[in-house]
CSV table of C-alpha atoms and ligand atoms in Angstrom, one decimal:
chain,number,residue,atom,x,y,z
A,4,MET,CA,17.1,10.8,21.3
A,5,HIS,CA,17.6,14.3,22.6
A,6,LEU,CA,16.5,17.9,22.0
A,7,VAL,CA,18.8,20.7,20.9
A,8,ALA,CA,18.2,24.4,20.0
A,9,ALA,CA,19.2,24.8,16.3
A,10,SER,CA,22.2,27.0,15.3
A,11,ASP,CA,21.7,29.5,12.5
A,12,GLU,CA,23.2,27.1,10.0
A,13,GLN,CA,20.9,24.3,11.1
A,14,GLN,CA,17.9,26.6,10.8
A,15,LEU,CA,18.9,27.2,7.1
A,16,GLN,CA,19.1,23.5,6.6
A,17,ARG,CA,15.6,23.0,7.9
A,18,ASP,CA,14.3,25.8,5.7
A,19,ALA,CA,15.5,23.8,2.6
A,20,LEU,CA,13.5,20.8,3.8
A,21,THR,CA,10.3,22.5,5.0
A,22,TYR,CA,10.0,24.5,1.7
A,23,SER,CA,8.0,21.6,0.2
A,24,GLU,CA,5.4,21.9,3.0
A,25,TRP,CA,5.2,25.7,3.6
A,26,GLY,CA,6.7,27.3,0.5
A,27,LYS,CA,3.6,27.7,-1.6
A,28,LEU,CA,3.6,30.7,-3.9
A,29,LEU,CA,7.3,31.2,-3.3
A,30,SER,CA,10.5,29.9,-5.0
A,31,PRO,CA,12.9,28.1,-2.8
A,32,GLN,CA,15.0,31.3,-2.6
A,33,GLY,CA,11.9,33.3,-1.9
A,34,TYR,CA,11.0,30.9,0.9
A,35,ALA,CA,14.5,31.1,2.4
A,36,ALA,CA,14.3,34.9,2.2
A,37,ARG,CA,10.8,34.8,3.9
A,38,GLU,CA,12.2,32.7,6.8
A,39,GLN,CA,15.2,35.0,7.2
A,40,ARG,CA,13.0,38.0,7.2
A,41,LEU,CA,10.5,36.6,9.7
A,42,ARG,CA,13.4,35.5,12.0
A,43,ALA,CA,14.8,39.1,11.8
A,44,HIS,CA,11.5,40.6,12.9
A,45,PRO,CA,11.6,42.1,16.4
A,46,TRP,CA,9.0,39.7,17.8
A,47,SER,CA,11.0,36.6,16.6
A,48,ARG,CA,14.2,38.2,17.8
A,49,SER,CA,12.8,38.7,21.3
A,50,ASP,CA,12.7,34.9,21.7
A,51,MET,CA,12.1,32.6,18.7
A,52,ARG,CA,13.9,29.2,18.6
A,53,THR,CA,14.1,26.3,16.3
A,54,TRP,CA,14.3,23.0,18.2
A,55,LEU,CA,15.7,19.7,16.8
A,56,LEU,CA,15.1,16.2,17.9
A,57,CYS,CA,18.4,14.4,17.3
A,58,GLY,CA,19.2,10.7,17.2
A,59,GLU,CA,22.2,9.3,19.1
A,60,ASP,CA,24.3,9.7,15.9
A,61,GLY,CA,23.3,13.4,15.7
A,62,GLU,CA,20.9,12.9,12.7
A,63,VAL,CA,18.0,15.4,12.9
A,64,LEU,CA,14.7,13.4,13.1
A,65,ALA,CA,12.1,16.2,13.6
A,66,SER,CA,12.0,19.9,14.2
A,67,CYS,CA,9.7,22.7,15.4
A,68,GLU,CA,9.8,26.4,16.4
A,69,THR,CA,8.8,28.2,19.6
A,70,PHE,CA,7.9,31.8,20.0
A,71,ARG,CA,7.7,33.2,23.6
A,72,THR,CA,4.3,34.8,24.0
A,73,ARG,CA,2.8,36.7,27.0
A,74,SER,CA,0.2,35.2,29.2
A,75,PHE,CA,-1.6,36.2,32.4
A,76,LEU,CA,-2.8,34.2,35.4
A,77,ARG,CA,-5.2,35.7,38.0
A,78,ASN,CA,-4.1,35.2,41.5
A,79,ASP,CA,-6.5,34.7,44.5
A,80,GLU,CA,-6.9,38.4,44.9
A,81,GLY,CA,-7.9,38.8,41.3
A,82,SER,CA,-4.7,40.5,40.2
A,83,LEU,CA,-3.1,39.6,36.9
A,84,VAL,CA,0.3,37.9,37.2
A,85,PRO,CA,2.3,38.0,33.9
A,86,GLY,CA,4.2,34.9,32.8
A,87,ASP,CA,5.6,33.2,29.7
A,88,SER,CA,3.8,31.0,27.4
A,89,PHE,CA,5.2,29.4,24.2
A,90,ALA,CA,3.5,29.2,20.8
A,91,ILE,CA,4.7,26.2,18.8
A,92,ALA,CA,4.9,26.3,15.1
A,93,SER,CA,6.2,24.3,12.1
A,94,VAL,CA,6.3,20.8,13.6
A,95,PHE,CA,8.0,18.8,10.8
A,96,THR,CA,9.4,15.4,10.1
A,97,GLU,CA,10.9,14.6,6.8
A,98,GLU,CA,8.7,12.3,4.7
A,99,ARG,CA,11.2,9.4,4.8
A,100,LEU,CA,11.2,9.5,8.7
A,101,ARG,CA,7.5,9.8,9.3
A,102,GLY,CA,5.5,7.3,11.4
A,103,HIS,CA,8.2,6.4,13.9
A,104,GLY,CA,6.9,8.6,16.7
A,105,TYR,CA,9.6,11.3,16.2
A,106,ALA,CA,7.2,14.3,16.2
A,107,THR,CA,5.6,12.9,19.3
A,108,ARG,CA,8.9,12.5,21.0
A,109,LEU,CA,9.9,16.0,20.0
A,110,MET,CA,6.7,17.4,21.5
A,111,ASP,CA,7.2,15.5,24.8
A,112,LEU,CA,10.8,16.6,25.2
A,113,LEU,CA,10.0,20.1,24.3
A,114,ALA,CA,7.2,20.3,26.9
A,115,ALA,CA,9.6,19.0,29.6
A,116,GLU,CA,12.1,21.7,28.5
A,117,LEU,CA,9.5,24.5,28.5
A,118,GLU,CA,8.2,23.4,31.9
A,119,ARG,CA,11.6,24.1,33.3
A,120,GLN,CA,11.6,27.8,32.1
A,121,PRO,CA,11.0,30.3,34.9
A,122,HIS,CA,7.5,31.8,34.9
A,123,ALA,CA,6.2,29.2,32.4
A,124,HIS,CA,2.4,29.1,32.0
A,125,ALA,CA,1.4,27.1,29.0
A,126,ALA,CA,2.2,26.0,25.4
A,127,LEU,CA,-0.1,26.8,22.6
A,128,LEU,CA,-0.2,25.4,19.0
A,129,PHE,CA,-2.5,25.5,16.0
A,130,SER,CA,-2.8,22.0,14.5
A,131,ASP,CA,-3.1,21.4,10.8
A,132,VAL,CA,-3.2,17.7,11.3
A,133,GLY,CA,-6.1,17.3,13.8
A,134,PRO,CA,-6.0,16.9,17.5
A,135,ARG,CA,-4.8,13.3,18.0
A,136,ILE,CA,-1.1,13.5,17.6
A,137,TYR,CA,-0.8,16.5,20.0
A,138,ALA,CA,-3.4,15.2,22.5
A,139,ARG,CA,-0.9,12.3,23.1
A,140,SER,CA,1.5,15.0,24.4
A,141,GLY,CA,-1.0,16.6,26.7
A,142,TYR,CA,-2.6,19.2,24.5
A,143,GLN,CA,-6.3,20.0,24.8
A,144,GLU,CA,-8.3,21.2,21.8
A,145,LEU,CA,-10.4,24.4,21.9
A,146,PRO,CA,-13.3,25.2,19.5
A,147,ALA,CA,-12.4,26.5,16.1
A,148,TRP,CA,-15.2,28.3,14.1
A,149,ASP,CA,-14.7,31.0,11.6
A,150,TRP,CA,-17.0,33.6,10.1
A,151,HIS,CA,-16.6,34.6,6.4
A,152,LEU,CA,-17.9,37.9,5.3
A,153,PRO,CA,-18.1,39.1,1.7
A,154,PRO,CA,-16.4,42.4,0.7
A,155,THR,CA,-18.6,45.3,0.1
A,156,PRO,CA,-17.9,48.6,-1.7
A,157,GLY,CA,-17.7,51.9,0.1
A,158,ASN,CA,-15.5,54.1,2.2
A,159,PRO,CA,-14.2,51.9,5.1
A,160,GLY,CA,-13.9,54.9,7.4
A,161,GLU,CA,-17.6,55.9,7.1
A,162,PRO,CA,-19.3,53.3,9.5
A,163,VAL,CA,-16.7,53.8,12.3
A,164,ASP,CA,-15.2,56.6,14.4
A,165,SER,CA,-11.7,56.1,13.0
A,166,LEU,CA,-9.5,53.8,11.0
A,167,LEU,CA,-6.2,52.7,12.5
A,168,ARG,CA,-2.7,53.0,11.0
A,169,GLU,CA,0.3,50.8,11.8
A,170,GLU,CA,1.6,53.4,14.3
A,171,ASP,CA,-1.7,53.0,16.2
A,172,LEU,CA,-1.3,49.3,16.9
A,173,ALA,CA,0.0,49.6,20.5
A,174,THR,CA,-2.6,52.2,21.5
A,175,ALA,CA,-5.4,50.1,19.9
A,176,LEU,CA,-4.2,46.9,21.6
A,177,GLY,CA,-4.2,48.8,24.9
A,178,ARG,CA,-7.9,49.7,24.4
A,179,LEU,CA,-9.0,46.0,24.2
A,180,ARG,CA,-10.7,44.5,27.2
A,181,LEU,CA,-8.7,41.6,28.7
A,182,PRO,CA,-10.5,38.3,28.9
A,183,GLU,CA,-12.3,37.5,32.1
A,184,VAL,CA,-10.9,34.1,32.6
A,185,PRO,CA,-8.4,32.8,35.2
A,186,PHE,CA,-5.7,32.3,32.6
A,187,PHE,CA,-5.2,33.8,29.1
A,188,PHE,CA,-2.6,34.5,26.4
A,189,TRP,CA,-2.3,38.1,25.2
A,190,PRO,CA,-0.2,39.3,22.3
A,191,THR,CA,2.2,42.3,22.2
A,192,PRO,CA,2.1,45.0,19.4
A,193,ALA,CA,5.3,43.4,18.0
A,194,GLN,CA,3.6,40.0,17.8
A,195,LEU,CA,0.7,41.6,15.9
A,196,ASP,CA,3.1,43.3,13.6
A,197,TRP,CA,4.8,40.0,12.8
A,198,HIS,CA,1.5,39.0,11.1
A,199,LEU,CA,1.5,42.2,9.1
A,200,GLU,CA,5.1,41.4,8.1
A,201,ARG,CA,3.9,38.1,6.6
A,202,GLY,CA,1.4,40.1,4.5
A,203,ARG,CA,4.2,42.5,3.4
A,204,ILE,CA,6.1,39.5,2.1
A,205,TYR,CA,3.1,37.9,0.3
A,206,VAL,CA,1.4,40.9,-1.1
A,207,GLU,CA,3.4,41.0,-4.3
A,208,HIS,CA,2.3,37.4,-5.1
A,209,LEU,CA,-1.4,37.9,-4.5
A,210,GLY,CA,-2.7,40.5,-7.0
A,211,CYS,CA,-4.1,42.7,-4.2
A,212,SER,CA,-2.8,45.6,-2.3
A,213,LEU,CA,-1.8,46.0,1.4
A,214,PRO,CA,-4.8,47.3,3.3
A,215,ALA,CA,-4.2,51.0,4.0
A,216,SER,CA,-5.6,50.6,7.6
A,217,VAL,CA,-4.9,48.0,10.3
A,218,GLY,CA,-8.3,48.2,12.0
A,219,ALA,CA,-10.9,50.6,13.4
A,220,ASN,CA,-12.5,52.1,16.5
A,221,ALA,CA,-16.2,52.4,17.0
A,222,GLY,CA,-17.4,53.7,20.4
A,223,ALA,CA,-15.5,51.7,23.0
A,224,SER,CA,-15.0,48.8,20.5
A,225,THR,CA,-11.9,48.0,18.6
A,226,ILE,CA,-10.9,45.7,15.7
A,227,LEU,CA,-7.4,44.9,14.3
A,228,TRP,CA,-7.0,43.3,11.0
A,229,GLY,CA,-4.5,42.7,8.2
A,230,LEU,CA,-3.4,40.8,5.2
A,231,VAL,CA,-1.4,38.2,7.1
A,232,GLY,CA,-0.3,35.4,4.8
A,233,ARG,CA,-0.7,33.7,1.4
A,234,SER,CA,-4.4,34.1,1.1
A,235,ALA,CA,-5.8,37.3,-0.3
A,236,GLU,CA,-8.1,37.8,2.7
A,237,LEU,CA,-8.6,40.4,5.3
A,238,THR,CA,-8.0,38.5,8.5
A,239,VAL,CA,-9.2,39.9,11.8
A,240,LEU,CA,-6.4,39.6,14.4
A,241,MET,CA,-8.2,41.0,17.5
A,242,LEU,CA,-11.9,42.0,18.0
A,243,ASP,CA,-13.3,43.6,21.1
A,244,ALA,CA,-17.0,44.3,20.2
A,245,ARG,CA,-19.0,45.7,23.1
A,246,SER,CA,-22.4,45.9,21.5
A,247,PRO,CA,-24.2,44.5,18.4
A,248,SER,CA,-24.2,47.9,16.7
A,249,GLU,CA,-20.5,48.5,17.3
A,250,ALA,CA,-19.7,44.9,16.1
A,251,GLN,CA,-21.7,45.6,13.0
A,252,ALA,CA,-19.9,49.0,12.3
A,253,LEU,CA,-16.4,47.4,12.8
A,254,LEU,CA,-17.2,44.5,10.5
A,255,GLU,CA,-18.8,46.7,7.9
A,256,ALA,CA,-15.5,48.7,7.9
A,257,ALA,CA,-13.6,45.5,7.5
A,258,ARG,CA,-15.7,44.4,4.5
A,259,ARG,CA,-15.2,47.8,2.9
A,260,GLU,CA,-11.4,47.6,3.5
A,261,ALA,CA,-11.4,44.1,2.0
A,262,SER,CA,-13.1,45.5,-1.1
A,263,ARG,CA,-10.8,48.5,-1.4
A,264,SER,CA,-7.7,46.2,-1.1
A,265,ARG,CA,-9.1,43.7,-3.7
A,266,LEU,CA,-9.3,40.9,-1.0
A,267,SER,CA,-11.8,38.1,-1.5
A,268,ARG,CA,-13.4,38.1,2.0
A,269,VAL,CA,-13.1,39.0,5.7
A,270,VAL,CA,-12.2,36.1,8.0
A,271,VAL,CA,-13.1,36.3,11.7
A,272,TRP,CA,-12.1,33.7,14.2
A,273,GLU,CA,-15.1,33.2,16.6
A,274,GLU,CA,-14.2,33.9,20.2
A,275,PRO,CA,-16.5,33.3,23.3
A,276,SER,CA,-16.8,37.1,23.9
A,277,HIS,CA,-18.2,38.0,20.5
A,278,ALA,CA,-19.8,34.8,19.4
A,279,PRO,CA,-23.3,36.0,20.4
A,280,LEU,CA,-22.9,39.1,18.3
A,281,LEU,CA,-21.9,37.5,15.0
A,282,PRO,CA,-25.1,35.6,14.1
A,283,ARG,CA,-26.8,39.0,13.5
A,284,LEU,CA,-24.6,39.3,10.4
A,285,GLN,CA,-26.0,36.3,8.7
A,286,GLY,CA,-28.5,38.3,6.7
A,287,GLU,CA,-25.6,40.2,5.1
A,288,GLY,CA,-24.0,37.1,3.6
A,289,ALA,CA,-21.9,36.1,6.5
A,290,THR,CA,-21.4,32.3,7.0
A,291,ARG,CA,-20.1,30.3,10.0
A,292,VAL,CA,-17.8,27.4,9.0
A,293,ALA,CA,-15.7,24.8,10.9
A,294,ARG,CA,-12.1,26.0,10.6
A,295,ASP,CA,-10.0,24.2,8.1
A,296,GLY,CA,-6.7,23.6,10.0
A,297,SER,CA,-5.3,25.8,12.7
A,298,LEU,CA,-7.1,24.0,15.5
A,299,PRO,CA,-6.0,25.7,18.8
A,300,MET,CA,-4.6,23.3,21.4
A,301,VAL,CA,-3.2,24.2,24.8
A,302,ARG,CA,-1.0,22.4,27.2
A,303,PRO,CA,-0.4,23.6,30.8
A,304,LEU,CA,3.3,23.9,31.7
A,305,ARG,CA,2.7,24.1,35.4
A,306,PRO,CA,0.4,22.0,37.7
A,307,GLY,CA,-3.1,23.4,38.4
A,308,LEU,CA,-3.1,26.0,35.5
A,309,PRO,CA,-6.8,26.8,35.2
A,310,LEU,CA,-7.8,26.3,31.6
A,311,SER,CA,-11.3,27.7,31.0
A,312,PRO,CA,-13.4,26.3,28.2
A,313,LEU,CA,-14.0,30.0,27.4
A,314,LEU,CA,-10.2,30.7,26.9
A,315,PRO,CA,-10.0,32.9,23.8
A,316,THR,CA,-7.5,32.1,21.1
A,317,PRO,CA,-7.7,35.1,18.8
A,318,ARG,CA,-6.1,34.9,15.4
A,319,GLY,CA,-3.5,37.4,16.6
A,320,LEU,CA,-2.0,34.5,18.7
A,321,TRP,CA,-1.5,32.2,15.7
A,322,VAL,CA,1.9,31.1,14.6
B,22,COA,C1,2.6,15.8,11.2
B,22,COA,C2,4.1,15.2,11.2
B,22,COA,C3,5.0,16.3,11.9
B,22,COA,C4,4.1,13.9,12.0
B,22,COA,O1,5.4,13.5,12.1
B,22,COA,P1,5.8,12.0,12.6
B,22,COA,O2,7.2,12.0,13.1
B,22,COA,O3,5.4,11.1,11.5
B,22,COA,O4,4.8,11.9,13.8
B,22,COA,P2,4.5,10.7,14.8
B,22,COA,O5,5.2,9.4,14.2
B,22,COA,O6,4.9,11.1,16.2
B,22,COA,O7,3.0,10.6,14.8
B,22,COA,C5,2.4,10.3,13.5
B,22,COA,C6,0.9,10.6,13.7
B,22,COA,O8,0.6,11.8,13.0
B,22,COA,C7,-0.5,11.5,12.1
B,22,COA,N1,-0.5,12.4,11.0
B,22,COA,C8,0.5,12.7,10.2
B,22,COA,N2,0.1,13.6,9.2
B,22,COA,C9,-1.2,13.8,9.4
B,22,COA,C10,-2.2,14.5,8.8
B,22,COA,N3,-2.0,15.2,7.7
B,22,COA,N4,-3.5,14.5,9.3
B,22,COA,C11,-3.8,13.8,10.4
B,22,COA,N5,-2.9,13.1,11.1
B,22,COA,C12,-1.6,13.1,10.6
B,22,COA,C13,-0.3,10.1,11.7
B,22,COA,O9,-1.5,9.6,11.2
B,22,COA,C14,0.1,9.4,13.0
B,22,COA,O10,-1.0,9.2,13.8
B,22,COA,P3,-1.2,7.8,14.6
B,22,COA,O11,0.2,7.5,15.2
B,22,COA,O12,-2.2,8.1,15.6
B,22,COA,O13,-1.5,6.8,13.6
B,22,COA,C15,4.6,14.9,9.8
B,22,COA,O14,3.7,14.1,9.1
B,22,COA,C16,4.9,16.2,8.9
B,22,COA,O15,6.0,16.8,9.0
B,22,COA,N6,3.9,16.6,8.1
B,22,COA,C17,4.0,17.8,7.3
B,22,COA,C18,4.1,19.1,8.1
B,22,COA,C19,2.9,19.2,9.0
B,22,COA,O16,1.7,19.1,8.6
B,22,COA,N7,3.1,19.5,10.3
B,22,COA,C20,2.1,19.7,11.3
B,22,COA,C21,1.8,21.1,11.4
B,22,COA,S1,0.6,21.3,12.7
């Protein structure tokens, strides 16, 4: 068995097979168009690949995708050294081929391939099938808790200093504090826009509208959000809340934006930096739930990569 990067034609052949798994709400043609559109997005074009595990006769046994994603390592002087990490998505084996270890073999060969990339730091994935299969290939799971907040009526701009528009994404991302851990992943503006592109594709199937804002500023704190997939929810992509009152203001704006856009709730992925601030929202109908799927798992691609238990995996990193 060997690993190859798929050609455009092979990518289309995989789309036809993965439709049954990831095509909900879309027709087969709509799903094929979604895949084409997401692959044409600037973030994907910067380095997205489909990988195939092939048998000796060339038959495709399993597939997955990688997106190159930025990461930073602190050196001994405390300076940040940028490098490349790889977010892995859409691991897939056709039903008739499952249970023969093909997905595991694919993950092992892929890790060996990624380890050979210059400046490689780590691989990141979000498992929908629990930790066991990926742990076999060296991935470690991280905590996965979500907060769900109900929408609330009102002007979203009122509780905050300003609401953000799409053209503000890069500036807003630049305002966020970087995590104080020895190694972390950090998205680019194009990467965050890729999530919004998914929302632009799904909005016509969901009976809601695209949120008019992509986040908000309150004091020194910043939140970025969007409609990002096939659930009519306002998903928080990044949150840097520097005080309880600023966290409250930003999330109040999110709840109002959800209401204005006819979305069913606000979803916040808990991160170590803002976890202590969120319980204060419980009186307002917020609930903390174990995440259903999307379990973050990380695998170092170089010896000695320091993986902190406090490594944040914001929703903006999901693929
Ligand atoms: C998950 C998947 C890629 C595994 O492919 P595979 O080639 O059969 O994988 P392997 O033979 O290497 O490993 C199979 C293991 O995956 C586990 N697995 C498969 N589907 C699972 C699920 N839904 N939940 C939990 N474990 C699952 C099997 O129980 C088996 O575990 P075991 O060997 O410890 O008993 C395949 O089932 C698939 O394509 N599923 C649909 C798409 C999907 O969910 N992909 C994963 C996205 S994170």
